[in-house]
Amino acid sequence: MSKWLEGRVIDNRHWTEALFSLRVEAPRLPFEAGQFVKLALDVEGERVARPFSFVNAPEDPVLEFYGVIVPEGPLSPRLARLAAGGTLYLSPNPSGFLVLSEVPDAETLWLLATGTGLAPFLSILRTETPWRRFRSVVLVHAARFARELVYRDAIEALSRAHGARFRYLTFVSREQAAGSLAGRIPAAIGDGRLEQAAAARLAPETSQVMLCGNPDMLKDAAAALAARGMKKHRRRSPGQITVESFW
Ligand SMILES: Cc1cc2nc3c(=O)[nH]c(=O)nc-3n(C[C@H](O)[C@H](O)[C@H](O)COP(=O)(O)OP(=O)(O)OC[C@H]3O[C@@H](n4cnc5c(N)ncnc54)[C@H](O)[C@@H]3O)c2cc1C
Ligand SMILES: NC(=O)c1ccc[n+]([C@@H]2O[C@H](COP(=O)([O-])OP(=O)(O)OC[C@H]3O[C@@H](n4cnc5c(N)ncnc54)[C@H](OP(=O)(O)O)[C@@H]3O)[C@@H](O)[C@H]2O)c1
């Protein structure tokens, strides 16, 4: 018997020529918000699988995934071409450590994402846990272009639900964009622009930071946070930084 579960695409929303969100009907998959599952398709007789973070909250019966087309990649362009009624496969075992059960309590939870690294944070923010455990939550999304700042409706709904306890900040790196910070997250940690925009202190005594997306951003941001006395959180050696690299 195959270990793969079969999923049926309900819809495939294209935000830009490269960004898409798949909504999928599949057998129930228990997971913690922030985790991922492998999605797979059969390509020239071989099953090609890649990890994708859940965008939906765990109790939502419809699964959602947010992806970017890597033009030369074997899987992402094919996932992007799936239409309603199409079939994909899911591994039966969600996993991953970018979850609040691995993050200590603090005053402020900072969620810093590049590109599709936004996905697991949306899942986390759609649960009760961050709002029960942290006084305020700052979501930061960095993209190359303003049109790539997706899920605005979902984020506005979070703002309405949580008011001043929730702050949403954006970075746009490759054009000027009103309302967004320019450049990259690590530089803005270093020069204080991120704290200023969030009106919150980014310090070891007050903050837990979760990072997701581009591995170079994770490295550079961890270095900028280390300069402020913050370090990776480990069960045996508590710190303030929890990361997930997408490649
Ligand atoms: C834990 C985990 C969770 C992930 N969750 C997601 C997710 O929710 N959404 C998503 O789109 N991808 C996610 N990825 C990446 C995903 O698994 C694939 O790598 C991606 O979809 C490209 O697949 P591919 O087969 O087309 O190309 P691949 O051969 O897998 O990748 C080729 C190259 O594309 C670049 N790349 C890969 N993924 C991305 C990305 N997300 N953004 C920008 N550049 C990228 C890298 O340079 C990589 O070396 C995740 C990866 C990991 C490890
Ligand atoms: N038409 C298409 O098919 C199409 C279109 C767009 C993208 N793509 C593909 O998508 C992939 C790129 O996706 P993406 O733009 O979501 O991801 P990305 O390259 O990781 O860029 C997302 C954001 O992360 C920033 N970043 C990069 N390195 C960083 C670092 N060291 N520290 C801090 N921030 C950093 C980028 O800034 P910078 O801008 O300064 O690097 C950008 O603002 C590529 O594989 C590309 O081929 C395809």
PDB file of N, CA and C in Angstrom, residues 145-240:
ATOM      1  N   PHE A 145       9.074  42.823  -4.763  1.00  0.00           N
ATOM      2  CA  PHE A 145       8.181  43.836  -5.339  1.00  0.00           C
ATOM      3  C   PHE A 145       6.891  43.943  -4.517  1.00  0.00           C
ATOM      4  N   ALA A 146       6.285  45.137  -4.552  1.00  0.00           N
ATOM      5  CA  ALA A 146       5.084  45.380  -3.743  1.00  0.00           C
ATOM      6  C   ALA A 146       3.953  44.417  -4.116  1.00  0.00           C
ATOM      7  N   ARG A 147       3.845  44.054  -5.402  1.00  0.00           N
ATOM      8  CA  ARG A 147       2.739  43.164  -5.790  1.00  0.00           C
ATOM      9  C   ARG A 147       2.882  41.764  -5.178  1.00  0.00           C
ATOM     10  N   GLU A 148       4.074  41.472  -4.627  1.00  0.00           N
ATOM     11  CA  GLU A 148       4.292  40.162  -3.997  1.00  0.00           C
ATOM     12  C   GLU A 148       3.927  40.149  -2.510  1.00  0.00           C
ATOM     13  N   LEU A 149       3.413  41.253  -2.004  1.00  0.00           N
ATOM     14  CA  LEU A 149       2.952  41.309  -0.598  1.00  0.00           C
ATOM     15  C   LEU A 149       1.518  40.794  -0.567  1.00  0.00           C
ATOM     16  N   VAL A 150       1.397  39.488  -0.517  1.00  0.00           N
ATOM     17  CA  VAL A 150       0.114  38.804  -0.717  1.00  0.00           C
ATOM     18  C   VAL A 150      -0.609  38.582   0.614  1.00  0.00           C
ATOM     19  N   TYR A 151      -1.798  38.008   0.532  1.00  0.00           N
ATOM     20  CA  TYR A 151      -2.619  37.680   1.719  1.00  0.00           C
ATOM     21  C   TYR A 151      -3.001  38.931   2.517  1.00  0.00           C
ATOM     22  N   ARG A 152      -3.166  40.070   1.820  1.00  0.00           N
ATOM     23  CA  ARG A 152      -3.521  41.307   2.520  1.00  0.00           C
ATOM     24  C   ARG A 152      -4.856  41.176   3.237  1.00  0.00           C
ATOM     25  N   ASP A 153      -5.829  40.496   2.608  1.00  0.00           N
ATOM     26  CA  ASP A 153      -7.154  40.380   3.242  1.00  0.00           C
ATOM     27  C   ASP A 153      -7.056  39.612   4.559  1.00  0.00           C
ATOM     28  N   ALA A 154      -6.326  38.511   4.532  1.00  0.00           N
ATOM     29  CA  ALA A 154      -6.176  37.690   5.747  1.00  0.00           C
ATOM     30  C   ALA A 154      -5.471  38.492   6.832  1.00  0.00           C
ATOM     31  N   ILE A 155      -4.495  39.303   6.418  1.00  0.00           N
ATOM     32  CA  ILE A 155      -3.721  40.074   7.389  1.00  0.00           C
ATOM     33  C   ILE A 155      -4.570  41.219   7.947  1.00  0.00           C
ATOM     34  N   GLU A 156      -5.379  41.828   7.076  1.00  0.00           N
ATOM     35  CA  GLU A 156      -6.284  42.873   7.585  1.00  0.00           C
ATOM     36  C   GLU A 156      -7.292  42.285   8.578  1.00  0.00           C
ATOM     37  N   ALA A 157      -7.729  41.065   8.323  1.00  0.00           N
ATOM     38  CA  ALA A 157      -8.660  40.414   9.266  1.00  0.00           C
ATOM     39  C   ALA A 157      -7.972  40.208  10.624  1.00  0.00           C
ATOM     40  N   LEU A 158      -6.702  39.861  10.606  1.00  0.00           N
ATOM     41  CA  LEU A 158      -5.963  39.707  11.871  1.00  0.00           C
ATOM     42  C   LEU A 158      -5.860  41.054  12.586  1.00  0.00           C
ATOM     43  N   SER A 159      -5.620  42.105  11.826  1.00  0.00           N
ATOM     44  CA  SER A 159      -5.535  43.453  12.425  1.00  0.00           C
ATOM     45  C   SER A 159      -6.856  43.836  13.075  1.00  0.00           C
ATOM     46  N   ARG A 160      -7.932  43.528  12.362  1.00  0.00           N
ATOM     47  CA  ARG A 160      -9.255  43.865  12.935  1.00  0.00           C
ATOM     48  C   ARG A 160      -9.493  43.071  14.215  1.00  0.00           C
ATOM     49  N   ALA A 161      -9.107  41.795  14.203  1.00  0.00           N
ATOM     50  CA  ALA A 161      -9.382  40.937  15.362  1.00  0.00           C
ATOM     51  C   ALA A 161      -8.500  41.296  16.560  1.00  0.00           C
ATOM     52  N   HIS A 162      -7.260  41.743  16.314  1.00  0.00           N
ATOM     53  CA  HIS A 162      -6.318  41.869  17.429  1.00  0.00           C
ATOM     54  C   HIS A 162      -5.845  43.297  17.684  1.00  0.00           C
ATOM     55  N   GLY A 163      -6.279  44.232  16.867  1.00  0.00           N
ATOM     56  CA  GLY A 163      -6.020  45.648  17.104  1.00  0.00           C
ATOM     57  C   GLY A 163      -4.543  45.950  17.289  1.00  0.00           C
ATOM     58  N   ALA A 164      -4.249  46.781  18.313  1.00  0.00           N
ATOM     59  CA  ALA A 164      -2.879  47.279  18.505  1.00  0.00           C
ATOM     60  C   ALA A 164      -1.907  46.191  18.965  1.00  0.00           C
ATOM     61  N   ARG A 165      -2.421  45.035  19.346  1.00  0.00           N
ATOM     62  CA  ARG A 165      -1.499  43.951  19.750  1.00  0.00           C
ATOM     63  C   ARG A 165      -0.788  43.351  18.538  1.00  0.00           C
ATOM     64  N   PHE A 166      -1.314  43.627  17.329  1.00  0.00           N
ATOM     65  CA  PHE A 166      -0.753  43.046  16.105  1.00  0.00           C
ATOM     66  C   PHE A 166      -0.195  44.147  15.219  1.00  0.00           C
ATOM     67  N   ARG A 167       1.072  44.007  14.822  1.00  0.00           N
ATOM     68  CA  ARG A 167       1.643  44.957  13.870  1.00  0.00           C
ATOM     69  C   ARG A 167       2.155  44.207  12.644  1.00  0.00           C
ATOM     70  N   TYR A 168       1.884  44.764  11.469  1.00  0.00           N
ATOM     71  CA  TYR A 168       2.273  44.151  10.196  1.00  0.00           C
ATOM     72  C   TYR A 168       3.164  45.132   9.461  1.00  0.00           C
ATOM     73  N   LEU A 169       4.402  44.714   9.192  1.00  0.00           N
ATOM     74  CA  LEU A 169       5.361  45.582   8.502  1.00  0.00           C
ATOM     75  C   LEU A 169       5.857  44.875   7.248  1.00  0.00           C
ATOM     76  N   THR A 170       6.130  45.676   6.206  1.00  0.00           N
ATOM     77  CA  THR A 170       6.583  45.064   4.957  1.00  0.00           C
ATOM     78  C   THR A 170       7.884  45.716   4.489  1.00  0.00           C
ATOM     79  N   PHE A 171       8.663  44.903   3.770  1.00  0.00           N
ATOM     80  CA  PHE A 171       9.869  45.383   3.092  1.00  0.00           C
ATOM     81  C   PHE A 171       9.704  45.104   1.603  1.00  0.00           C
ATOM     82  N   VAL A 172      10.085  46.074   0.782  1.00  0.00           N
ATOM     83  CA  VAL A 172      10.149  45.864  -0.665  1.00  0.00           C
ATOM     84  C   VAL A 172      11.560  46.254  -1.091  1.00  0.00           C
ATOM     85  N   SER A 173      12.272  45.298  -1.725  1.00  0.00           N
ATOM     86  CA  SER A 173      13.704  45.500  -1.943  1.00  0.00           C
ATOM     87  C   SER A 173      14.071  45.985  -3.340  1.00  0.00           C
ATOM     88  N   ARG A 174      13.184  45.799  -4.329  1.00  0.00           N
ATOM     89  CA  ARG A 174      13.636  46.085  -5.699  1.00  0.00           C
ATOM     90  C   ARG A 174      12.856  47.176  -6.410  1.00  0.00           C
ATOM     91  N   GLU A 175      12.065  47.918  -5.647  1.00  0.00           N
ATOM     92  CA  GLU A 175      11.414  49.110  -6.188  1.00  0.00           C
ATOM     93  C   GLU A 175      11.044  49.976  -4.989  1.00  0.00           C
ATOM     94  N   GLN A 176      10.703  51.216  -5.258  1.00  0.00           N
ATOM     95  CA  GLN A 176      10.222  52.076  -4.175  1.00  0.00           C
ATOM     96  C   GLN A 176       8.752  51.764  -3.970  1.00  0.00           C
ATOM     97  N   ALA A 177       8.328  51.589  -2.721  1.00  0.00           N
ATOM     98  CA  ALA A 177       6.923  51.263  -2.478  1.00  0.00           C
ATOM     99  C   ALA A 177       6.436  52.027  -1.260  1.00  0.00           C
ATOM    100  N   ALA A 178       5.399  52.835  -1.482  1.00  0.00           N
ATOM    101  CA  ALA A 178       4.840  53.617  -0.377  1.00  0.00           C
ATOM    102  C   ALA A 178       4.314  52.665   0.698  1.00  0.00           C
ATOM    103  N   GLY A 179       4.599  52.971   1.940  1.00  0.00           N
ATOM    104  CA  GLY A 179       4.061  52.160   3.044  1.00  0.00           C
ATOM    105  C   GLY A 179       4.933  50.977   3.410  1.00  0.00           C
ATOM    106  N   SER A 180       5.984  50.704   2.605  1.00  0.00           N
ATOM    107  CA  SER A 180       6.892  49.602   2.929  1.00  0.00           C
ATOM    108  C   SER A 180       8.274  50.153   3.253  1.00  0.00           C
ATOM    109  N   LEU A 181       8.999  49.436   4.097  1.00  0.00           N
ATOM    110  CA  LEU A 181      10.394  49.781   4.341  1.00  0.00           C
ATOM    111  C   LEU A 181      11.209  49.367   3.119  1.00  0.00           C
ATOM    112  N   ALA A 182      12.309  50.061   2.881  1.00  0.00           N
ATOM    113  CA  ALA A 182      13.174  49.730   1.744  1.00  0.00           C
ATOM    114  C   ALA A 182      14.281  48.787   2.210  1.00  0.00           C
ATOM    115  N   GLY A 183      14.825  47.996   1.277  1.00  0.00           N
ATOM    116  CA  GLY A 183      15.984  47.166   1.596  1.00  0.00           C
ATOM    117  C   GLY A 183      15.606  45.844   2.237  1.00  0.00           C
ATOM    118  N   ARG A 184      16.466  45.395   3.134  1.00  0.00           N
ATOM    119  CA  ARG A 184      16.350  44.040   3.685  1.00  0.00           C
ATOM    120  C   ARG A 184      16.184  44.049   5.205  1.00  0.00           C
ATOM    121  N   ILE A 185      15.631  42.958   5.717  1.00  0.00           N
ATOM    122  CA  ILE A 185      15.361  42.834   7.158  1.00  0.00           C
ATOM    123  C   ILE A 185      16.634  42.970   8.016  1.00  0.00           C
ATOM    124  N   PRO A 186      17.728  42.248   7.702  1.00  0.00           N
ATOM    125  CA  PRO A 186      18.881  42.307   8.633  1.00  0.00           C
ATOM    126  C   PRO A 186      19.438  43.718   8.803  1.00  0.00           C
ATOM    127  N   ALA A 187      19.506  44.485   7.712  1.00  0.00           N
ATOM    128  CA  ALA A 187      20.029  45.850   7.816  1.00  0.00           C
ATOM    129  C   ALA A 187      19.138  46.692   8.724  1.00  0.00           C
ATOM    130  N   ALA A 188      17.826  46.456   8.629  1.00  0.00           N
ATOM    131  CA  ALA A 188      16.886  47.250   9.432  1.00  0.00           C
ATOM    132  C   ALA A 188      16.871  46.809  10.897  1.00  0.00           C
ATOM    133  N   ILE A 189      17.313  45.584  11.155  1.00  0.00           N
ATOM    134  CA  ILE A 189      17.525  45.182  12.560  1.00  0.00           C
ATOM    135  C   ILE A 189      18.744  45.943  13.072  1.00  0.00           C
ATOM    136  N   GLY A 190      19.788  45.947  12.254  1.00  0.00           N
ATOM    137  CA  GLY A 190      21.061  46.550  12.652  1.00  0.00           C
ATOM    138  C   GLY A 190      20.955  48.035  12.944  1.00  0.00           C
ATOM    139  N   ASP A 191      20.234  48.780  12.088  1.00  0.00           N
ATOM    140  CA  ASP A 191      20.226  50.245  12.267  1.00  0.00           C
ATOM    141  C   ASP A 191      19.005  50.743  13.047  1.00  0.00           C
ATOM    142  N   GLY A 192      18.193  49.816  13.563  1.00  0.00           N
ATOM    143  CA  GLY A 192      17.084  50.222  14.439  1.00  0.00           C
ATOM    144  C   GLY A 192      15.799  50.595  13.699  1.00  0.00           C
ATOM    145  N   ARG A 193      15.806  50.534  12.335  1.00  0.00           N
ATOM    146  CA  ARG A 193      14.586  50.929  11.599  1.00  0.00           C
ATOM    147  C   ARG A 193      13.428  49.975  11.864  1.00  0.00           C
ATOM    148  N   LEU A 194      13.751  48.691  12.076  1.00  0.00           N
ATOM    149  CA  LEU A 194      12.669  47.723  12.299  1.00  0.00           C
ATOM    150  C   LEU A 194      11.967  48.004  13.636  1.00  0.00           C
ATOM    151  N   GLU A 195      12.771  48.188  14.672  1.00  0.00           N
ATOM    152  CA  GLU A 195      12.181  48.508  15.990  1.00  0.00           C
ATOM    153  C   GLU A 195      11.369  49.792  15.940  1.00  0.00           C
ATOM    154  N   GLN A 196      11.908  50.777  15.245  1.00  0.00           N
ATOM    155  CA  GLN A 196      11.220  52.070  15.167  1.00  0.00           C
ATOM    156  C   GLN A 196       9.871  51.904  14.474  1.00  0.00           C
ATOM    157  N   ALA A 197       9.865  51.146  13.369  1.00  0.00           N
ATOM    158  CA  ALA A 197       8.616  50.961  12.618  1.00  0.00           C
ATOM    159  C   ALA A 197       7.610  50.146  13.441  1.00  0.00           C
ATOM    160  N   ALA A 198       8.124  49.216  14.236  1.00  0.00           N
ATOM    161  CA  ALA A 198       7.226  48.355  15.020  1.00  0.00           C
ATOM    162  C   ALA A 198       6.828  48.997  16.340  1.00  0.00           C
ATOM    163  N   ALA A 199       7.527  50.050  16.716  1.00  0.00           N
ATOM    164  CA  ALA A 199       7.337  50.667  18.028  1.00  0.00           C
ATOM    165  C   ALA A 199       7.440  49.622  19.134  1.00  0.00           C
ATOM    166  N   ALA A 200       8.440  48.752  19.002  1.00  0.00           N
ATOM    167  CA  ALA A 200       8.679  47.711  20.009  1.00  0.00           C
ATOM    168  C   ALA A 200      10.181  47.470  20.101  1.00  0.00           C
ATOM    169  N   ARG A 201      10.605  47.020  21.264  1.00  0.00           N
ATOM    170  CA  ARG A 201      12.030  46.788  21.486  1.00  0.00           C
ATOM    171  C   ARG A 201      12.392  45.357  21.102  1.00  0.00           C
ATOM    172  N   LEU A 202      13.471  45.238  20.342  1.00  0.00           N
ATOM    173  CA  LEU A 202      13.951  43.924  19.904  1.00  0.00           C
ATOM    174  C   LEU A 202      15.162  43.581  20.765  1.00  0.00           C
ATOM    175  N   ALA A 203      14.903  42.965  21.906  1.00  0.00           N
ATOM    176  CA  ALA A 203      15.960  42.710  22.880  1.00  0.00           C
ATOM    177  C   ALA A 203      15.720  41.344  23.510  1.00  0.00           C
ATOM    178  N   PRO A 204      16.791  40.699  24.010  1.00  0.00           N
ATOM    179  CA  PRO A 204      16.634  39.348  24.558  1.00  0.00           C
ATOM    180  C   PRO A 204      15.639  39.268  25.705  1.00  0.00           C
ATOM    181  N   GLU A 205      15.515  40.325  26.497  1.00  0.00           N
ATOM    182  CA  GLU A 205      14.607  40.273  27.662  1.00  0.00           C
ATOM    183  C   GLU A 205      13.145  40.359  27.243  1.00  0.00           C
ATOM    184  N   THR A 206      12.872  40.880  26.048  1.00  0.00           N
ATOM    185  CA  THR A 206      11.479  41.150  25.689  1.00  0.00           C
ATOM    186  C   THR A 206      10.973  40.311  24.520  1.00  0.00           C
ATOM    187  N   SER A 207      11.881  39.660  23.773  1.00  0.00           N
ATOM    188  CA  SER A 207      11.484  39.172  22.451  1.00  0.00           C
ATOM    189  C   SER A 207      11.810  37.711  22.182  1.00  0.00           C
ATOM    190  N   GLN A 208      10.928  37.075  21.405  1.00  0.00           N
ATOM    191  CA  GLN A 208      11.228  35.809  20.735  1.00  0.00           C
ATOM    192  C   GLN A 208      11.064  36.077  19.239  1.00  0.00           C
ATOM    193  N   VAL A 209      11.991  35.538  18.443  1.00  0.00           N
ATOM    194  CA  VAL A 209      11.994  35.819  17.008  1.00  0.00           C
ATOM    195  C   VAL A 209      11.938  34.509  16.238  1.00  0.00           C
ATOM    196  N   MET A 210      10.962  34.417  15.326  1.00  0.00           N
ATOM    197  CA  MET A 210      10.895  33.262  14.424  1.00  0.00           C
ATOM    198  C   MET A 210      11.197  33.771  13.016  1.00  0.00           C
ATOM    199  N   LEU A 211      12.051  33.028  12.295  1.00  0.00           N
ATOM    200  CA  LEU A 211      12.508  33.469  10.973  1.00  0.00           C
ATOM    201  C   LEU A 211      12.223  32.376   9.956  1.00  0.00           C
ATOM    202  N   CYS A 212      11.779  32.757   8.758  1.00  0.00           N
ATOM    203  CA  CYS A 212      11.479  31.735   7.759  1.00  0.00           C
ATOM    204  C   CYS A 212      11.690  32.269   6.346  1.00  0.00           C
ATOM    205  N   GLY A 213      12.280  31.431   5.501  1.00  0.00           N
ATOM    206  CA  GLY A 213      12.423  31.777   4.089  1.00  0.00           C
ATOM    207  C   GLY A 213      13.816  31.552   3.569  1.00  0.00           C
ATOM    208  N   ASN A 214      14.354  32.598   2.926  1.00  0.00           N
ATOM    209  CA  ASN A 214      15.655  32.557   2.257  1.00  0.00           C
ATOM    210  C   ASN A 214      16.776  32.260   3.269  1.00  0.00           C
ATOM    211  N   PRO A 215      17.598  31.231   3.028  1.00  0.00           N
ATOM    212  CA  PRO A 215      18.634  30.867   4.007  1.00  0.00           C
ATOM    213  C   PRO A 215      19.648  31.982   4.254  1.00  0.00           C
ATOM    214  N   ASP A 216      19.890  32.824   3.242  1.00  0.00           N
ATOM    215  CA  ASP A 216      20.837  33.932   3.467  1.00  0.00           C
ATOM    216  C   ASP A 216      20.240  34.970   4.411  1.00  0.00           C
ATOM    217  N   MET A 217      18.917  35.181   4.289  1.00  0.00           N
ATOM    218  CA  MET A 217      18.262  36.104   5.233  1.00  0.00           C
ATOM    219  C   MET A 217      18.359  35.550   6.652  1.00  0.00           C
ATOM    220  N   LEU A 218      18.142  34.235   6.783  1.00  0.00           N
ATOM    221  CA  LEU A 218      18.195  33.640   8.132  1.00  0.00           C
ATOM    222  C   LEU A 218      19.569  33.866   8.756  1.00  0.00           C
ATOM    223  N   LYS A 219      20.595  33.655   7.933  1.00  0.00           N
ATOM    224  CA  LYS A 219      21.975  33.796   8.425  1.00  0.00           C
ATOM    225  C   LYS A 219      22.260  35.257   8.789  1.00  0.00           C
ATOM    226  N   ASP A 220      21.922  36.168   7.879  1.00  0.00           N
ATOM    227  CA  ASP A 220      22.223  37.587   8.111  1.00  0.00           C
ATOM    228  C   ASP A 220      21.395  38.152   9.268  1.00  0.00           C
ATOM    229  N   ALA A 221      20.145  37.724   9.353  1.00  0.00           N
ATOM    230  CA  ALA A 221      19.299  38.228  10.446  1.00  0.00           C
ATOM    231  C   ALA A 221      19.792  37.666  11.779  1.00  0.00           C
ATOM    232  N   ALA A 222      20.182  36.393  11.794  1.00  0.00           N
ATOM    233  CA  ALA A 222      20.688  35.811  13.054  1.00  0.00           C
ATOM    234  C   ALA A 222      21.935  36.558  13.510  1.00  0.00           C
ATOM    235  N   ALA A 223      22.777  36.974  12.556  1.00  0.00           N
ATOM    236  CA  ALA A 223      23.985  37.732  12.922  1.00  0.00           C
ATOM    237  C   ALA A 223      23.597  39.109  13.482  1.00  0.00           C
ATOM    238  N   ALA A 224      22.613  39.754  12.855  1.00  0.00           N
ATOM    239  CA  ALA A 224      22.184  41.076  13.346  1.00  0.00           C
ATOM    240  C   ALA A 224      21.551  40.951  14.742  1.00  0.00           C
ATOM    241  N   LEU A 225      20.834  39.854  14.967  1.00  0.00           N
ATOM    242  CA  LEU A 225      20.225  39.638  16.287  1.00  0.00           C
ATOM    243  C   LEU A 225      21.289  39.274  17.324  1.00  0.00           C
ATOM    244  N   ALA A 226      22.320  38.540  16.882  1.00  0.00           N
ATOM    245  CA  ALA A 226      23.412  38.176  17.802  1.00  0.00           C
ATOM    246  C   ALA A 226      24.101  39.437  18.311  1.00  0.00           C
ATOM    247  N   ALA A 227      24.194  40.445  17.459  1.00  0.00           N
ATOM    248  CA  ALA A 227      24.815  41.708  17.872  1.00  0.00           C
ATOM    249  C   ALA A 227      23.995  42.391  18.969  1.00  0.00           C
ATOM    250  N   ARG A 228      22.736  41.980  19.108  1.00  0.00           N
ATOM    251  CA  ARG A 228      21.880  42.514  20.189  1.00  0.00           C
ATOM    252  C   ARG A 228      21.766  41.532  21.352  1.00  0.00           C
ATOM    253  N   GLY A 229      22.636  40.538  21.365  1.00  0.00           N
ATOM    254  CA  GLY A 229      22.669  39.606  22.491  1.00  0.00           C
ATOM    255  C   GLY A 229      21.679  38.454  22.389  1.00  0.00           C
ATOM    256  N   MET A 230      21.158  38.211  21.179  1.00  0.00           N
ATOM    257  CA  MET A 230      20.183  37.123  21.024  1.00  0.00           C
ATOM    258  C   MET A 230      20.858  35.926  20.367  1.00  0.00           C
ATOM    259  N   LYS A 231      20.368  34.713  20.697  1.00  0.00           N
ATOM    260  CA  LYS A 231      20.979  33.511  20.128  1.00  0.00           C
ATOM    261  C   LYS A 231      19.897  32.486  19.789  1.00  0.00           C
ATOM    262  N   LYS A 232      20.287  31.470  19.031  1.00  0.00           N
ATOM    263  CA  LYS A 232      19.338  30.408  18.659  1.00  0.00           C
ATOM    264  C   LYS A 232      18.760  29.762  19.920  1.00  0.00           C
ATOM    265  N   HIS A 233      17.475  29.487  19.859  1.00  0.00           N
ATOM    266  CA  HIS A 233      16.850  28.796  20.986  1.00  0.00           C
ATOM    267  C   HIS A 233      17.043  27.289  20.831  1.00  0.00           C
ATOM    268  N   ARG A 234      17.511  26.661  21.870  1.00  0.00           N
ATOM    269  CA  ARG A 234      17.589  25.198  21.895  1.00  0.00           C
ATOM    270  C   ARG A 234      16.986  24.733  23.204  1.00  0.00           C
ATOM    271  N   ARG A 235      16.379  23.521  23.157  1.00  0.00           N
ATOM    272  CA  ARG A 235      15.716  23.054  24.389  1.00  0.00           C
ATOM    273  C   ARG A 235      16.667  23.066  25.570  1.00  0.00           C
ATOM    274  N   ARG A 236      17.942  22.652  25.326  1.00  0.00           N
ATOM    275  CA  ARG A 236      18.898  22.563  26.438  1.00  0.00           C
ATOM    276  C   ARG A 236      19.641  23.860  26.693  1.00  0.00           C
ATOM    277  N   SER A 237      19.491  24.806  25.788  1.00  0.00           N
ATOM    278  CA  SER A 237      20.212  26.067  25.928  1.00  0.00           C
ATOM    279  C   SER A 237      19.312  27.184  25.410  1.00  0.00           C
ATOM    280  N   PRO A 238      18.403  27.655  26.260  1.00  0.00           N
ATOM    281  CA  PRO A 238      17.366  28.581  25.792  1.00  0.00           C
ATOM    282  C   PRO A 238      17.926  29.860  25.171  1.00  0.00           C
ATOM    283  N   GLY A 239      17.279  30.292  24.112  1.00  0.00           N
ATOM    284  CA  GLY A 239      17.643  31.530  23.435  1.00  0.00           C
ATOM    285  C   GLY A 239      16.379  32.190  22.928  1.00  0.00           C
ATOM    286  N   GLN A 240      16.533  32.991  21.874  1.00  0.00           N
ATOM    287  CA  GLN A 240      15.394  33.807  21.401  1.00  0.00           C
ATOM    288  C   GLN A 240      15.087  33.599  19.920  1.00  0.00           C
TER     289      GLN A 240
END
